[in-house]
XYZ file of C-alpha atoms in Angstrom:
522
model
C 95.012 47.301 76.552
C 92.697 49.180 73.494
C 90.116 51.538 73.916
C 86.275 50.298 74.905
C 83.460 52.913 74.592
C 80.199 52.674 76.657
C 77.418 54.810 77.733
C 74.323 53.954 79.100
C 71.156 55.329 80.994
C 68.688 58.260 80.467
C 70.669 61.689 79.710
C 67.437 63.376 81.848
C 67.763 62.067 84.892
C 69.754 64.584 87.011
C 68.551 68.160 87.573
C 70.914 70.805 88.229
C 70.317 74.304 89.530
C 72.629 77.223 89.216
C 76.288 76.926 91.303
C 76.600 79.845 93.431
C 80.186 79.506 91.940
C 79.975 79.056 88.197
C 84.019 78.155 87.974
C 83.159 75.008 90.405
C 80.311 72.681 90.696
C 79.524 73.145 94.515
C 75.770 73.164 94.360
C 74.941 70.318 91.412
C 71.233 69.005 92.871
C 70.555 65.504 90.971
C 67.038 64.398 90.486
C 65.464 60.932 89.397
C 63.011 60.868 86.723
C 60.675 63.466 88.166
C 61.659 66.578 89.734
C 60.102 65.891 93.313
C 63.183 63.487 93.984
C 65.818 66.148 93.374
C 69.201 65.976 95.330
C 71.570 68.654 95.470
C 75.161 67.907 95.157
C 77.512 70.390 97.237
C 80.789 68.517 97.237
C 83.135 66.635 94.709
C 82.461 64.045 97.160
C 78.703 63.851 96.289
C 79.610 64.012 92.378
C 81.871 61.268 92.878
C 79.334 59.531 94.152
C 76.841 60.323 91.762
C 79.084 58.408 89.046
C 77.129 54.851 88.980
C 74.191 56.295 89.277
C 74.260 58.636 86.062
C 75.328 55.559 83.932
C 73.978 52.507 85.856
C 76.864 50.841 86.627
C 80.163 51.184 88.047
C 82.952 51.904 85.578
C 86.170 50.326 85.364
C 89.660 52.061 83.430
C 87.114 54.939 82.301
C 86.945 58.465 81.346
C 83.540 59.551 81.908
C 82.053 62.949 80.464
C 78.495 64.052 82.050
C 77.518 67.335 80.575
C 75.502 70.104 82.078
C 73.141 72.786 80.729
C 70.765 75.017 81.947
C 66.422 74.377 81.539
C 63.881 76.550 83.061
C 66.341 78.642 85.076
C 67.827 75.225 86.249
C 70.870 73.324 85.511
C 70.502 69.623 84.298
C 72.526 66.379 83.570
C 72.648 66.169 79.895
C 74.256 63.477 77.878
C 77.047 61.250 79.388
C 79.805 59.269 77.623
C 82.329 56.584 78.442
C 85.306 55.732 77.042
C 88.094 53.321 77.645
C 91.616 54.872 79.162
C 94.382 54.472 76.333
C 96.957 52.491 77.663
C 99.339 54.481 75.771
C 99.892 58.599 77.122
C 100.452 58.872 73.377
C 96.793 58.221 72.752
C 95.393 60.004 75.346
C 95.108 63.467 73.276
C 93.695 61.742 70.623
C 90.751 60.016 72.871
C 89.758 63.372 74.879
C 89.256 65.084 71.441
C 87.372 62.124 70.206
C 85.347 61.595 73.351
C 84.562 65.587 73.947
C 83.919 66.689 70.530
C 81.306 63.863 69.803
C 79.423 64.488 73.375
C 79.217 68.071 72.419
C 78.138 67.614 68.800
C 75.799 65.024 69.811
C 74.445 67.389 71.805
C 74.426 70.222 69.465
C 72.702 68.168 66.815
C 69.801 67.447 69.770
C 69.603 71.496 70.546
C 70.843 70.775 73.961
C 74.465 72.106 73.440
C 76.568 71.126 76.869
C 77.484 74.732 78.936
C 79.679 72.977 81.546
C 81.044 69.630 81.884
C 82.355 67.323 84.890
C 84.845 64.957 84.237
C 85.583 61.849 85.751
C 88.966 59.004 85.805
C 88.178 55.574 87.021
C 91.254 53.166 87.397
C 92.286 50.949 89.968
C 96.092 50.855 90.638
C 98.241 48.206 88.993
C 101.111 46.393 90.684
C 103.062 48.388 93.334
C 100.728 51.681 92.598
C 98.791 53.315 94.932
C 95.667 55.310 94.459
C 97.270 58.665 94.439
C 99.939 56.977 91.893
C 97.374 56.700 89.696
C 95.786 60.085 90.209
C 99.254 61.663 89.346
C 99.822 59.803 86.213
C 96.360 60.133 84.903
C 96.809 64.005 85.519
C 97.900 65.234 82.103
C 94.767 63.241 80.662
C 92.608 65.695 83.054
C 94.414 68.037 81.508
C 93.865 66.982 77.771
C 90.082 66.918 78.980
C 90.140 70.180 80.019
C 91.767 71.730 76.973
C 89.737 69.925 74.794
C 86.247 71.105 75.987
C 87.791 74.698 76.521
C 88.470 75.150 72.895
C 84.864 73.920 72.233
C 84.025 76.886 74.876
C 82.220 74.160 77.654
C 84.698 74.510 80.519
C 85.142 71.408 82.955
C 83.552 72.657 86.329
C 85.022 69.369 87.922
C 87.706 66.860 87.117
C 87.851 63.982 89.487
C 89.625 60.735 89.614
C 88.485 57.777 91.689
C 90.897 55.031 92.460
C 91.083 52.711 94.884
C 88.019 53.309 97.103
C 89.127 57.145 96.810
C 88.591 60.258 95.262
C 91.098 63.589 94.037
C 89.864 66.694 92.545
C 91.874 68.058 89.473
C 90.129 71.016 89.907
C 90.579 72.321 93.773
C 93.934 71.946 95.506
C 92.613 73.203 98.698
C 93.656 70.937 101.619
C 91.118 71.374 103.880
C 88.174 69.949 101.395
C 90.543 67.841 98.894
C 93.693 66.741 100.550
C 96.367 65.475 98.770
C 95.904 61.844 100.196
C 92.498 62.038 98.630
C 88.889 61.187 100.043
C 87.733 57.988 100.881
C 84.532 57.248 98.906
C 81.109 56.316 100.738
C 79.858 53.020 101.140
C 77.603 51.937 98.354
C 74.345 52.892 99.136
C 74.570 54.553 101.900
C 74.362 58.099 100.442
C 71.536 60.569 100.350
C 71.680 60.343 96.329
C 71.471 56.425 96.907
C 68.389 56.378 98.410
C 66.758 59.063 96.588
C 67.929 57.130 93.509
C 66.604 53.801 95.206
C 63.122 55.552 95.644
C 63.382 56.842 91.950
C 63.835 53.549 90.739
C 67.439 54.048 89.081
C 69.366 51.111 89.964
C 73.428 50.445 89.357
C 73.735 46.997 88.083
C 76.946 46.211 89.174
C 80.338 47.109 87.755
C 81.099 47.256 83.962
C 82.724 43.712 83.827
C 80.134 41.921 86.050
C 78.197 43.401 82.756
C 80.340 41.888 80.242
C 80.753 38.495 81.924
C 77.907 37.211 81.043
C 78.512 37.777 76.984
C 82.010 36.557 77.142
C 83.479 33.582 75.652
C 84.710 30.749 78.017
C 88.417 30.136 78.665
C 88.206 27.049 80.641
C 88.610 23.599 79.762
C 85.037 23.544 78.715
C 86.007 26.050 75.775
C 88.196 23.409 73.860
C 85.216 20.797 74.231
C 83.363 23.505 72.275
C 85.428 24.291 69.730
C 85.715 20.581 68.951
C 81.906 20.866 68.934
C 82.354 24.125 66.044
C 85.095 22.368 64.146
C 82.636 19.401 63.572
C 79.508 21.435 63.041
C 81.665 23.706 60.364
C 82.720 20.362 58.586
C 79.242 19.400 57.735
C 77.216 22.649 57.955
C 79.112 24.923 55.776
C 78.770 22.498 52.405
C 74.905 22.447 52.997
C 74.743 26.265 53.674
C 76.071 26.229 50.153
C 73.449 24.663 48.705
C 70.505 26.396 47.521
C 67.879 23.310 49.114
C 70.487 22.492 51.952
C 70.514 26.076 52.882
C 67.070 25.774 53.787
C 67.125 22.777 55.374
C 69.823 24.141 57.891
C 67.808 27.568 58.465
C 64.638 24.904 59.408
C 66.652 23.046 61.963
C 68.465 25.950 63.437
C 65.018 27.724 64.088
C 63.324 24.282 65.670
C 66.432 23.947 67.796
C 66.577 27.018 69.156
C 62.479 27.271 69.792
C 63.156 23.193 70.868
C 65.805 24.971 73.613
C 63.837 28.173 74.454
C 61.064 25.805 75.921
C 63.804 24.250 77.500
C 65.074 27.213 79.199
C 61.817 28.773 80.033
C 60.683 25.471 81.771
C 64.170 25.373 84.030
C 63.310 25.875 87.840
C 64.758 29.111 88.891
C 68.062 29.971 90.736
C 69.508 32.741 92.868
C 71.704 35.213 91.294
C 73.334 36.239 87.681
C 76.153 33.743 87.912
C 73.863 30.873 88.885
C 71.414 31.842 86.420
C 74.202 31.827 83.630
C 75.566 28.753 84.866
C 72.086 26.849 84.700
C 71.693 27.794 81.051
C 75.178 26.818 80.181
C 74.537 23.238 81.627
C 70.963 23.370 79.574
C 72.927 23.985 76.072
C 75.021 20.819 74.308
C 77.859 21.825 72.988
C 76.487 19.832 69.710
C 73.675 22.266 69.990
C 75.369 25.517 70.577
C 77.502 24.484 67.355
C 74.919 24.446 65.118
C 72.886 27.151 66.323
C 75.844 29.296 66.058
C 76.591 28.454 62.415
C 73.295 28.582 61.511
C 73.046 31.790 62.510
C 76.013 33.269 60.500
C 73.029 32.891 57.805
C 71.456 36.617 57.568
C 67.836 35.046 56.833
C 67.909 32.889 59.528
C 69.273 35.623 61.861
C 66.431 37.772 60.936
C 63.513 35.223 61.584
C 65.319 34.618 65.095
C 65.509 38.293 65.670
C 61.236 38.086 66.056
C 61.459 36.595 69.102
C 61.950 39.962 70.830
C 58.612 40.216 72.848
C 56.346 38.652 75.461
C 56.830 35.329 76.499
C 59.514 34.357 73.912
C 61.854 37.531 75.072
C 62.743 35.934 78.072
C 64.160 32.757 76.818
C 65.503 34.222 73.661
C 67.564 36.593 75.511
C 68.910 33.646 77.405
C 69.826 31.406 74.727
C 71.532 34.141 72.921
C 73.929 35.103 75.748
C 74.148 31.540 75.875
C 75.835 31.328 72.524
C 77.770 34.206 72.995
C 79.724 32.711 75.623
C 80.252 29.554 73.141
C 81.825 31.751 70.680
C 85.334 30.498 71.768
C 88.751 30.340 70.406
C 88.809 31.220 66.429
C 84.738 31.602 66.587
C 85.146 34.854 68.223
C 84.028 36.601 65.307
C 80.837 34.313 64.750
C 79.605 35.829 68.336
C 78.359 38.723 66.395
C 75.085 37.232 65.557
C 74.648 36.417 68.928
C 75.214 39.530 70.433
C 73.360 41.240 68.050
C 70.103 39.214 68.830
C 70.940 39.744 72.402
C 71.439 43.687 71.979
C 68.198 43.682 69.817
C 65.868 41.791 72.620
C 67.476 44.123 75.145
C 66.372 46.836 73.431
C 63.326 45.869 72.285
C 62.073 45.053 75.733
C 63.562 48.121 77.496
C 66.661 47.123 78.760
C 69.169 50.045 77.000
C 72.080 49.629 79.471
C 72.630 45.838 78.247
C 71.379 46.397 74.728
C 74.067 49.001 74.147
C 77.010 46.777 75.840
C 75.834 43.815 73.728
C 76.045 45.683 70.348
C 79.147 47.182 71.244
C 80.597 43.768 71.959
C 79.111 42.874 68.705
C 80.661 45.714 66.881
C 83.730 44.579 68.887
C 83.826 40.839 67.452
C 83.045 41.918 63.656
C 83.347 46.153 63.731
C 81.749 45.284 59.747
C 78.173 43.679 60.768
C 75.879 45.870 59.309
C 72.844 44.334 61.710
C 74.876 45.620 64.903
C 75.528 48.986 63.378
C 71.964 49.775 62.358
C 70.788 48.380 65.473
C 73.763 50.277 67.431
C 72.641 53.952 65.608
C 69.079 53.916 66.262
C 69.659 52.844 69.796
C 71.932 55.833 69.831
C 69.599 57.984 68.188
C 66.925 56.975 70.734
C 64.610 55.469 67.922
C 61.730 53.884 68.952
C 62.329 50.262 68.442
C 58.443 49.675 67.939
C 59.480 50.481 64.027
C 61.566 47.390 63.883
C 59.205 45.257 65.893
C 56.497 45.919 63.597
C 58.607 45.119 60.322
C 59.501 41.815 62.261
C 55.885 41.159 62.992
C 54.816 41.740 59.317
C 57.470 39.567 58.333
C 56.414 36.720 60.498
C 52.841 37.068 60.203
C 52.670 37.455 56.064
C 55.331 35.664 55.070
C 58.783 36.125 53.280
C 61.700 35.048 51.306
C 64.031 32.392 52.488
C 67.717 32.579 52.412
C 67.994 31.224 48.654
C 65.375 33.908 47.311
C 62.229 31.476 47.276
C 59.371 31.855 48.693
C 58.541 30.199 51.808
C 55.812 29.970 54.479
C 55.517 32.276 57.351
C 58.217 32.113 60.024
C 59.420 34.108 62.715
C 61.569 37.235 61.625
C 61.096 36.672 57.501
C 61.728 39.941 55.628
C 58.702 42.103 56.113
C 56.234 42.849 53.461
C 55.745 46.742 54.959
C 57.196 48.762 51.961
C 58.444 50.874 54.664
C 60.871 47.913 56.017
C 61.391 46.988 52.216
C 65.113 45.830 51.713
C 67.157 44.834 48.713
C 67.043 41.451 47.398
C 67.995 38.264 49.590
C 71.976 38.045 49.556
C 74.111 35.435 48.580
C 74.408 32.400 51.148
C 76.518 33.830 53.820
C 79.021 30.957 53.381
C 82.330 29.862 52.533
C 84.342 31.749 50.400
C 88.124 30.925 49.263
C 90.180 32.782 52.081
C 91.271 36.294 51.063
C 87.890 37.039 49.614
C 84.645 38.321 51.142
C 81.376 39.189 49.675
C 79.102 41.500 51.214
C 75.265 40.796 51.640
C 72.193 42.953 51.402
C 71.121 44.794 54.159
C 68.630 43.336 56.555
C 65.077 44.177 55.499
C 63.699 45.484 58.344
C 66.901 47.286 59.660
C 67.221 48.719 56.533
C 63.827 50.711 57.174
C 65.058 51.368 60.895
C 68.193 52.866 58.919
C 66.329 55.038 57.021
C 64.293 55.893 59.457
C 67.712 56.882 61.666
C 68.837 58.847 58.707
C 65.774 60.902 58.253
C 65.872 61.724 61.851
C 69.846 62.262 62.288
C 70.394 63.780 58.742
C 73.259 61.054 58.964
C 74.333 58.910 56.155
C 73.567 55.380 56.144
C 75.962 52.706 57.699
C 77.668 50.619 55.391
C 77.292 47.239 53.718
C 77.077 43.973 55.820
C 79.651 41.100 54.881
C 78.944 37.153 55.324
C 81.554 35.131 57.199
C 84.105 33.247 55.431
C 86.023 30.055 56.435
C 89.597 29.997 57.483
C 92.038 27.667 55.141
C 91.248 25.083 58.445
C 87.752 25.387 57.200
C 86.208 27.442 60.013
C 83.852 29.824 59.249
C 84.832 33.662 59.859
C 88.640 34.014 60.211
C 89.996 35.853 56.742
C 88.856 39.418 56.463
C 90.059 42.041 54.337
C 89.070 45.277 53.412
C 87.824 46.384 56.844
C 85.903 49.937 57.073
C 84.980 51.673 60.175
C 81.781 53.275 61.398
C 81.495 56.599 59.645
C 80.580 58.778 62.518
C 82.372 57.532 65.311
C 80.487 60.585 67.627
C 76.947 59.532 66.823
C 74.736 60.279 69.301
C 73.503 57.731 72.102
C 69.970 57.740 73.179
C 68.694 60.182 75.580
C 71.710 62.513 75.165
C 74.398 59.671 75.876
C 77.272 58.494 73.240
C 78.741 54.999 72.824
C 82.153 56.222 70.786
C 84.402 54.011 68.825
C 87.884 54.957 69.369
C 90.280 55.387 66.739
C 92.842 53.224 66.255
C 91.579 50.407 68.609
C 92.167 47.117 67.498
C 89.196 45.531 65.862
C 87.364 42.330 66.083
C 88.292 41.808 69.485
C 85.774 41.340 72.882
C 86.895 40.970 76.418
C 87.408 43.360 79.166
C 86.903 46.691 79.397
C 89.460 48.090 76.601
C 88.572 46.148 74.007
C 87.585 48.176 71.096
C 83.912 47.738 70.945
C 81.312 50.062 69.620
C 79.266 51.469 73.151
């Protein structure tokens, strides 16, 4: 298992009054979006129960840090950061240092330096293990977190291990309150905090793996059929995309097909439950249709036009389509998922769902760490920028017309390059199509996202991200197999929205997406 980072939720959805004993988080009030929903967390058990409400989901195989800071005479939960637990203990020191340093320095840039920290280690037992075994095995990791925090003068006031439905404290050895066998976690939704969070409108959306399941590629028998459809589409579309006139035709066909399927999805009868909803959408999308869309969206300009389906009645069916396409990027086409995952992350962010936005963008960077559009959106979301600036650029491009992918003027289409000078980007890129194996050309930045990058740079005082790369075919003729000269995100500790962080661990395997532990962006 390699690292995966993820952070979600608002940074200021908790209040903490001064603890009576500064060395322990004995009296930690947690509040909802408003102070009238304040709840006092007095014990490690209540801190353990608070974790899903701090993140918005139940973390798995995760290191989680929650910063505490004082404001107006009271404490307050600050930023939160999550990182997958490295499988190799030799990587623990680096992961701890990266996570702690990223959260503290990111908070400092926003002028809210943490004063204390609460640490969580969440992992289920392996074969033959008990929860206590997990706790003891992870004890050195907890100690490394405490040392790293102490080196930055931010003491860890509580460190908890959560495993097999129980929790243990690494900071308390009093048998009366923290017995060696651990204490059972409360039933979900039964605590005072759960009631207050529900009243305040804070929801816990299942586990991290359940969130990812909507975006993961198929692994059943249908994946073989989808791979065959992708192979067949690649054989016909690549040569057309390489031709200037053919590229425009492919772009038009891709957008028309996407609009047709979105209408189909919007008209489908409702079903109950997330798995049933995704299964219904999968049945409404044919293998050939999915293949044509996946390959068509590898073209930058076509993808940018599709990004304009981001609000109003178009947003929901577009989101369902991008999720369904991400699930169809099977087998050797895993890297192609960067486009639909990025579009899914963008629509989620545009419609206010930052939790799914960060996860989708993280998975997009896992599929292709050099995918510029995902990088830009990921950084902007983490910096807490308003997505309206990007929406405005996309609206202007849609209404005012722009350039097609081959550099010729075209009539207005959804998501075309905007004409707003603030949104202007470099000239259109070369076709995102086939190149000889081992060579990669880099495309120019998305025009609208380039404007967002400049805004992010101005606000965060950080250098911009690198350039994006079009996909290339493998020797077998599939797009997106060969890769040379991978670059990494310049600042793995970039601050996350509202004080939270998405951390991309150093040394993880790139280009994977899947269950918790894959190297992705949060």
